[in-house]
Short mmCIF file of C-alpha atoms in Angstrom, two decimals:
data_model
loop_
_atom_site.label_atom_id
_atom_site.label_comp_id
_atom_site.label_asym_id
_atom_site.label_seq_id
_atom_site.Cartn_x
_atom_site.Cartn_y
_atom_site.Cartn_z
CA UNK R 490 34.30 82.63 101.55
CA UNK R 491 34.24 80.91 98.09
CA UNK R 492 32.83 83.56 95.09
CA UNK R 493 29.33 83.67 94.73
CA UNK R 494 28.33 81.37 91.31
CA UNK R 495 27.46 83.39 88.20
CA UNK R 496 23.23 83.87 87.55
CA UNK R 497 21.54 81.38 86.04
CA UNK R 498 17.88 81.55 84.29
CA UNK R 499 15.36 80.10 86.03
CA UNK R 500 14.83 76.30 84.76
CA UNK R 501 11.39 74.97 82.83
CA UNK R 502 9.83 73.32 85.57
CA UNK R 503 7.15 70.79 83.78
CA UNK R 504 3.45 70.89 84.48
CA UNK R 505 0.60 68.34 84.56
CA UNK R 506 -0.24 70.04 81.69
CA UNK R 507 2.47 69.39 79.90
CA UNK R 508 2.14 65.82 80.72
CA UNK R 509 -1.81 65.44 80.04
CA UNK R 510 -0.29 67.20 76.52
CA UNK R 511 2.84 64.39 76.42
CA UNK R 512 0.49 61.40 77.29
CA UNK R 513 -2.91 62.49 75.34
CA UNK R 514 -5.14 62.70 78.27
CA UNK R 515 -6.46 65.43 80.43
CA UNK R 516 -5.43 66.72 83.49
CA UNK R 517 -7.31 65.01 85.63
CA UNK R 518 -6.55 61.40 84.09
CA UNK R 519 -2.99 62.86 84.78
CA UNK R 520 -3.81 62.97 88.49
CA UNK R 521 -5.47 59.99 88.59
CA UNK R 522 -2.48 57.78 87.48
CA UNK R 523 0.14 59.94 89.66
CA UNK R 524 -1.68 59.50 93.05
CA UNK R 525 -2.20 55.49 92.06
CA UNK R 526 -6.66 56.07 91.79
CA UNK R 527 -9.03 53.65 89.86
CA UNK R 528 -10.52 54.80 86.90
CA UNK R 529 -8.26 54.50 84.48
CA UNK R 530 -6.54 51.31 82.68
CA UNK R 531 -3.34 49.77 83.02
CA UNK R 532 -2.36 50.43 79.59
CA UNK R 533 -3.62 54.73 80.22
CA UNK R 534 -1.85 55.03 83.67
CA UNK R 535 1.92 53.59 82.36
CA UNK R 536 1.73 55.89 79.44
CA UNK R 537 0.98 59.11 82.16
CA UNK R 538 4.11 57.88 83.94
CA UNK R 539 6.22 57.53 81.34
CA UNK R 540 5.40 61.48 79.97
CA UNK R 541 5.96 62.10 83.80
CA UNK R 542 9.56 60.31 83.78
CA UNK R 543 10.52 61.57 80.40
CA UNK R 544 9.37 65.64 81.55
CA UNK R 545 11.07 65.00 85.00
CA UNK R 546 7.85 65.87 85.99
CA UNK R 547 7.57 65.52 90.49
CA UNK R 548 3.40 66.60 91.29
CA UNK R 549 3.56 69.09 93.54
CA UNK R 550 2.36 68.59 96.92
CA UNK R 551 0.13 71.58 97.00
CA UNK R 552 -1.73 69.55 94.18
CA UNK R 553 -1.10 65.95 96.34
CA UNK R 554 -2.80 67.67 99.43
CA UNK R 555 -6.12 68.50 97.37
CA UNK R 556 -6.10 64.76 96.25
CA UNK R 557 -4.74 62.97 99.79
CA UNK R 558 -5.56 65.73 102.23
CA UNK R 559 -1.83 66.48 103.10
CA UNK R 560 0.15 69.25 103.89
CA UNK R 561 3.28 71.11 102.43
CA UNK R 562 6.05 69.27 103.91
CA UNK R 563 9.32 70.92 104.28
CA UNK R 564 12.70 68.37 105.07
CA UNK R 565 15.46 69.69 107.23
CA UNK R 566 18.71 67.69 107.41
CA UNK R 567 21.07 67.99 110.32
CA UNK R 568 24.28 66.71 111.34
CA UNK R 569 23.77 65.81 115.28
CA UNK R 570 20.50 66.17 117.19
CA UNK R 571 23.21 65.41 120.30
CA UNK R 572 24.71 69.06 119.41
CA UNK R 573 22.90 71.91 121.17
CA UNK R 574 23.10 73.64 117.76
CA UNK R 575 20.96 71.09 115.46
CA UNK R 576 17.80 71.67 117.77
CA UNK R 577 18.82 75.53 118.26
CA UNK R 578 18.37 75.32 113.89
CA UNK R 579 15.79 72.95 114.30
CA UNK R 580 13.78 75.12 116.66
CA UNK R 581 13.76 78.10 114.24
CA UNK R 582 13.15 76.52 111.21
CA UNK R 583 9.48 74.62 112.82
CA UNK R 584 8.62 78.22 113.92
CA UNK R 585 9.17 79.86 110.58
CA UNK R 586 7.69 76.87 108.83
CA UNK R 587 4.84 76.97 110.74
CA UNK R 588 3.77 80.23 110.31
CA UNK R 589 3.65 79.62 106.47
CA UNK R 590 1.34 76.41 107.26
CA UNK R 591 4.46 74.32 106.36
CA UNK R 592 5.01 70.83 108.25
CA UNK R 593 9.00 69.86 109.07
CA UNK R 594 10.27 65.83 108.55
CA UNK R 595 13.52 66.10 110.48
CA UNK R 596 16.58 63.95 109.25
CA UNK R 597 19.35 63.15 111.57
CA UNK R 598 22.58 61.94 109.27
CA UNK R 599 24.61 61.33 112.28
CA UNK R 600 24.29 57.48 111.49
CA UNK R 601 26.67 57.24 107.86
CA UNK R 602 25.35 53.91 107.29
CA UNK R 603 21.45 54.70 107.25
CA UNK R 604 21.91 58.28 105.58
CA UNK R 605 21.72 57.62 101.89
CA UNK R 606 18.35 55.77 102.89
CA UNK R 607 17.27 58.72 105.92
CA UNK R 608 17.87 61.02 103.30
CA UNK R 609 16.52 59.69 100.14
CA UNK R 610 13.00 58.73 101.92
CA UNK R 611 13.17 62.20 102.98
CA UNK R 612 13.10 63.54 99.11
CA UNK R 613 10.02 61.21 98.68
CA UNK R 614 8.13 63.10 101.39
CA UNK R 615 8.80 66.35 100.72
CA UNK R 616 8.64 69.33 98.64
CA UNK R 617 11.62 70.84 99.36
CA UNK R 618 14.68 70.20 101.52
CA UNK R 619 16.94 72.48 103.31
CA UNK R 620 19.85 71.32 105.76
CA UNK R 621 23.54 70.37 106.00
CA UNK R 622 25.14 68.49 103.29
CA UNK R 623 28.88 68.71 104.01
CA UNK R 624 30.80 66.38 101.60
CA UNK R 625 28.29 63.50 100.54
CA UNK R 626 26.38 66.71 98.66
CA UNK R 627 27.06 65.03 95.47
CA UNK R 628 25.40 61.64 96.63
CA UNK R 629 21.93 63.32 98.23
CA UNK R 630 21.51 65.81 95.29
CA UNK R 631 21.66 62.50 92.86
CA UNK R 632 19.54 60.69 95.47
CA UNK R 633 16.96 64.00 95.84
CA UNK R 634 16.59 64.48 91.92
CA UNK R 635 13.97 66.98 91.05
CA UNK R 636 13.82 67.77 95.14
CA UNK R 637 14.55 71.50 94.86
CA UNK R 638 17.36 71.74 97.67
CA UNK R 639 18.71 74.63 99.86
CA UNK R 640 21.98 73.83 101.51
CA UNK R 641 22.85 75.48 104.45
CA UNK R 642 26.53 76.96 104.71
CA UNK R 643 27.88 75.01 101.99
CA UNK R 644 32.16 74.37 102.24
CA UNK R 645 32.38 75.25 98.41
CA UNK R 646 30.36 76.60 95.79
CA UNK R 647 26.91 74.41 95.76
CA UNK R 648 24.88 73.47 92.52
CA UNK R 649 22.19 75.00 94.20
CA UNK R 650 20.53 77.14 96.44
CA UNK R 651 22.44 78.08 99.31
CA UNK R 652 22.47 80.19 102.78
CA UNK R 653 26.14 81.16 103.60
CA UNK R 654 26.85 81.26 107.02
CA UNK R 655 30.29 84.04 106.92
CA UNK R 656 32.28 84.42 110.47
CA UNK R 657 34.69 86.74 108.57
CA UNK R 658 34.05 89.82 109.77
CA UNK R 659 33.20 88.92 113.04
CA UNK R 660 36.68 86.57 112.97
CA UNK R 661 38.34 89.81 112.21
CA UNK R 662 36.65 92.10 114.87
CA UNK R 663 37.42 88.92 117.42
CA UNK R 664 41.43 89.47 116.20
CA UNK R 665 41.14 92.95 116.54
CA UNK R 666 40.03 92.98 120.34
CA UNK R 667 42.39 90.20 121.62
CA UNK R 668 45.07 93.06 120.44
CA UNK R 669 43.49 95.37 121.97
CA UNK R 670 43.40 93.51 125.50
CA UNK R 671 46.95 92.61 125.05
CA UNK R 672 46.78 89.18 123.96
CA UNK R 673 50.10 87.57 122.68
CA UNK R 674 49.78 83.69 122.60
CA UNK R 675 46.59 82.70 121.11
CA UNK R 676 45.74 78.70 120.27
CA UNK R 677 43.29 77.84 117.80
CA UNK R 678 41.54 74.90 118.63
CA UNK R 679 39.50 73.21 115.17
CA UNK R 680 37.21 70.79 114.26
CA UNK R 681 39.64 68.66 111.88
CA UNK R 682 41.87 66.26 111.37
CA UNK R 683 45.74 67.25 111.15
CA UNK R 684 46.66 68.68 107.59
CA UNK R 685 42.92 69.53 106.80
CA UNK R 686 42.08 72.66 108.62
CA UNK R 687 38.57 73.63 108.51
CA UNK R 688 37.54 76.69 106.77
CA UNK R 689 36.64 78.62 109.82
CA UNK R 690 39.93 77.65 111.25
CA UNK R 691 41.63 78.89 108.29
CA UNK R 692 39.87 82.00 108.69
CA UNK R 693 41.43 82.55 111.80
CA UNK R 694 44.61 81.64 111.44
CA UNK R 695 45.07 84.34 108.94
CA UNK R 696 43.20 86.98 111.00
CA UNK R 697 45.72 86.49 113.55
CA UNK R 698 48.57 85.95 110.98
CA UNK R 699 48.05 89.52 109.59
CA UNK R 700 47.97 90.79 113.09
CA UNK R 701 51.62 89.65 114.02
CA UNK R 702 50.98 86.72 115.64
CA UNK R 703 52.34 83.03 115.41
CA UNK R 704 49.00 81.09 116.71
CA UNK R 705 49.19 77.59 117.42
CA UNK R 706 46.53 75.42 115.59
CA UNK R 707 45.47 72.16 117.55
CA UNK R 708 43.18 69.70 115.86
CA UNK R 709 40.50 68.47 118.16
CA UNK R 710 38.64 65.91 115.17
CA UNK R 711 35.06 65.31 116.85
CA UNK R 712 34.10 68.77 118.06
CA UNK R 713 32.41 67.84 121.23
CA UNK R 714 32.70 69.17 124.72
CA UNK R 715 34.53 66.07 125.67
CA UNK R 716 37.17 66.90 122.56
CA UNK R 717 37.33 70.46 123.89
CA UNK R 718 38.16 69.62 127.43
CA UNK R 719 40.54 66.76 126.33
CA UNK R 720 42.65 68.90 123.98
CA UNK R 721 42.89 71.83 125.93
CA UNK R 722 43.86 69.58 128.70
CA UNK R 723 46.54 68.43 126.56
CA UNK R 724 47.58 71.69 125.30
CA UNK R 725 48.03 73.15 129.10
CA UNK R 726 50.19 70.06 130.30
CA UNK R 727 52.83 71.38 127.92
CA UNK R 728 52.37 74.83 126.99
CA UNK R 729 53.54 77.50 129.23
CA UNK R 730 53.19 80.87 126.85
CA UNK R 731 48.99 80.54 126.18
CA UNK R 732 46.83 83.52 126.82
CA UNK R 733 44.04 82.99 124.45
CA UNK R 734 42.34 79.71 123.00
CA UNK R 735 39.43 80.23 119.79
CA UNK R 736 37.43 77.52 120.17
CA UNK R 737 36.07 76.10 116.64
CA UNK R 738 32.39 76.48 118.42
CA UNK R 739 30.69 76.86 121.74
CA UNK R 740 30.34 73.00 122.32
CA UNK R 741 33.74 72.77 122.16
CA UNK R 742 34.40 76.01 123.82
CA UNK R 743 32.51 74.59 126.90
CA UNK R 744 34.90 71.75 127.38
CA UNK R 745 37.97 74.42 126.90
CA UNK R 746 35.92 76.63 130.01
CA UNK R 747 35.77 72.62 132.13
CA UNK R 748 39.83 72.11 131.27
CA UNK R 749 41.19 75.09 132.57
CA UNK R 750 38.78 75.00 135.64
CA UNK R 751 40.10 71.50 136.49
CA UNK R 752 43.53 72.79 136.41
CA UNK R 753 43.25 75.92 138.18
CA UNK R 754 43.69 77.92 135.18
CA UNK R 755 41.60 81.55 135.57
CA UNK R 756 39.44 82.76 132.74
CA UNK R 757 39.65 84.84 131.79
CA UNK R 758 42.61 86.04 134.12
CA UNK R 759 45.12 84.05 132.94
CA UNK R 760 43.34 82.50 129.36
CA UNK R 761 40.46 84.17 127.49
CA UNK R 762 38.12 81.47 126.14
CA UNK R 763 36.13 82.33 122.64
CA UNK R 764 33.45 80.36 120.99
CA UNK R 765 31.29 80.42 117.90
CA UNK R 766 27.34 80.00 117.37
CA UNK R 767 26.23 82.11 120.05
CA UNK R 768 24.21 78.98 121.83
CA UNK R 769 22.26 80.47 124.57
CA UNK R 770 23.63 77.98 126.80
CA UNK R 771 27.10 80.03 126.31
CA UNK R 772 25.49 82.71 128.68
CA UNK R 773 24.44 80.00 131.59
CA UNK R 774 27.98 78.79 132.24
CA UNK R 775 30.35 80.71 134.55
CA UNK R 776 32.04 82.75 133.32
CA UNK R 777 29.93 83.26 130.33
CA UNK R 778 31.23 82.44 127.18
CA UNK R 779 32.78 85.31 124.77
CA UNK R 780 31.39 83.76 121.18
CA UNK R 781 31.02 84.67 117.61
CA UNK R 782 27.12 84.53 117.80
CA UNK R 783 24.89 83.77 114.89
CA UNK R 784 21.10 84.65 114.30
CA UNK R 785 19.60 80.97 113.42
CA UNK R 786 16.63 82.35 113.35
CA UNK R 787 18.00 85.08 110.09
CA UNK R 788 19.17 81.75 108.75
CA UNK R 789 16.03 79.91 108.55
CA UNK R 790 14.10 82.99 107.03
CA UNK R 791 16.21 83.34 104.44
CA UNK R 792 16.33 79.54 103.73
CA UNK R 793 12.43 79.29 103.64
CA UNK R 794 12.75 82.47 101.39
CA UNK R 795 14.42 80.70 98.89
CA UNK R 796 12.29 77.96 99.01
CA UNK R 797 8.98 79.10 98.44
CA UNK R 798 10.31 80.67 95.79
CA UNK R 799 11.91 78.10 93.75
CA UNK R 800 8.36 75.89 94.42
CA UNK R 801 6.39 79.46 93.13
CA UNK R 802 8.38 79.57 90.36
CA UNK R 803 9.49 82.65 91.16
CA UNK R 804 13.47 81.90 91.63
CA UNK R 805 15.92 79.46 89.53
CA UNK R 806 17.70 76.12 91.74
CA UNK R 807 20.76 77.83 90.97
CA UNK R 808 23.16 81.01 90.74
CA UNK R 809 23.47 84.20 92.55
CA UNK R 810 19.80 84.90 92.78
CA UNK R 811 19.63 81.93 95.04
CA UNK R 812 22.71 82.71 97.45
CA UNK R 813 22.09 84.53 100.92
CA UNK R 814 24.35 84.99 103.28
CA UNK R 815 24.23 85.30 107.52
CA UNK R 816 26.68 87.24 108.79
CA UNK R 817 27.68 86.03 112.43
CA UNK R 818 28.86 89.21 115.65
CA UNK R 819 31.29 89.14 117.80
CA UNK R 820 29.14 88.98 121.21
CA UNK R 821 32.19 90.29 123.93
CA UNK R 822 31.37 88.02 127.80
CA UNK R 823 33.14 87.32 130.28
CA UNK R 824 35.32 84.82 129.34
CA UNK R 825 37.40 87.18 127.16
#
């Protein structure tokens, strides 16, 4: 996984004081003119909001829900609510936010052409945001400004907090037991498009690599069940030597499991089938589903960790104090 970035002090968030200070009014005029209340003029409240703009200064909405009677609102952006694993994420993350009297807005990017907007009216509601940010990060951190952010398992170093979610070591123990029960022709099925390898598929690629093998890498580019059957359909229509195919996740994994069942193919007699997530769907399917299983619920702690304490002050938006990782197992079924 990329290095972890270098510490960084803990930024100067402003304060209404600092603004009553800036503007030459007290604290609660300050209020008054951020939460749009009578009793002040024109002339008072666009001179509060101006300090306010100048400081970068966002009220908090621990201070908002004294004022308007609301509640700390927490946003959590996700790719695809159709993917068993958004809701599995989404699931933990209401629990764990509940129990700290959080409430969750829920943002569904699957739609490219409404996410700028999904996600940008999501920074307006909310005190902080954690969720997946892929490759328009730059975009929704410009669009989020003084949003404190968590992104979840981030492709390349982030700006800001982050929860790493590693299959490493479980990619190597995974390499390490298809040796052992005398694998030889192993196909790595990714979510990409040809020439652009995802990270995890890299990962395993080299795992195997180092282990003597020469796996082939097919790109399956939506990472559905539908892609997973389709591919692997593909793959055993004109590949005799296949013992083994590591599926990019269990979605797709589930579609490899439909494939070889429609063409007589055992598992995991004659091909051992591996996913990644550890869904607990994977263990309702027959046979269940060998996967690389990670603890969402580990995940969302540690996100929430970080972000009461970048709102408490307590933590910088940035640098190694604000990088956690999730580790995922290797979680040995049936189907290898």
């Amino acid at each position: 996984m990329p290095a972890t970035p270098p510490a960084s002090a803990a930024p100067t968030r402003a304060t209404i004081i600092d603004v009553a200070a800036a503007a030459g009014v007290s604290r609660q005029t300050v209020t008054r003119a951020m939460n749009g209340m009578s009793g002040i003029s024109a002339a008072t409240k666009e001179r509060v909001l101006a300090a306010a703009e100048r400081l970068a200064y966002r009220p908090s909405r621990f201070g908002r829900g004294l004022v308007t009677g609301g509640d700390h609102q927490l946003g959590l952006v996700v790719n695809d609510l159709r993917n068993p694993y958004s809701p599995q994420l989404a699931s933990a993350v209401y629990r764990l936010a509940a129990e700290q009297g959080w409430n969750v807005m829920l943002a569904d990017t699957t739609l490219a052409g409404d996410a700028d907007r999904i996600v940008q009216a999501l920074g307006s509601q909310t005190d902080v945001v954690i969720g997946y940010l892929g490759n328009r990060r730059e975009r929704w951190t410009e669009l989020l400004g003084s949003v404190p952010m968590v992104e979840l398992d981030p492709s390349v170093d982030p700006p800001t907090a982050a929860v790493w979610i590693d299959p490493a070591e479980s990619i190597e123990a995974l390499a390490d037991h298809l040796v052992a029960t005398g694998v030889r022709h192993p196909v790595v099925l990714d979510n990409s498009q040809p020439g652009q390898p995802s990270a995890r598929g890299v990962l395993m690629l080299d795992a195997l690599h180092r282990r003597g093998y020469l796996p082939e890498l097919v790109h399956g580019p939506h990472g559905t069940a539908e892609c997973g059957a389709e591919e692997t359909a593909s793959v055993l229509a004109r590949r005799r030597r296949l013992d083994a195919i590591l599926a990019f996740n269990d979605v797709m994994a589930l579609g490899v499991l439909q494939a070889c069942r429609r063409a007589g193919v055992d598992v995991p007699g004659d091909v051992r089938v591996v996913g990644v997530d550890g869904l607990p769907l994977g263990a309702l399917v027959s046979p269940t589903l060998t996967t690389l299983a990670v603890d969402l619920d580990a995940v969302a702690r540690e996100a929430l960790d970080l972000a009461l304490g970048m709102l408490a002050g307590e933590l910088p938006r940035s640098g190694a104090t604000v990088q956690r990782t999730v580790r995922h197992r290797l979680l040995v079924r049936e189907s290898a």
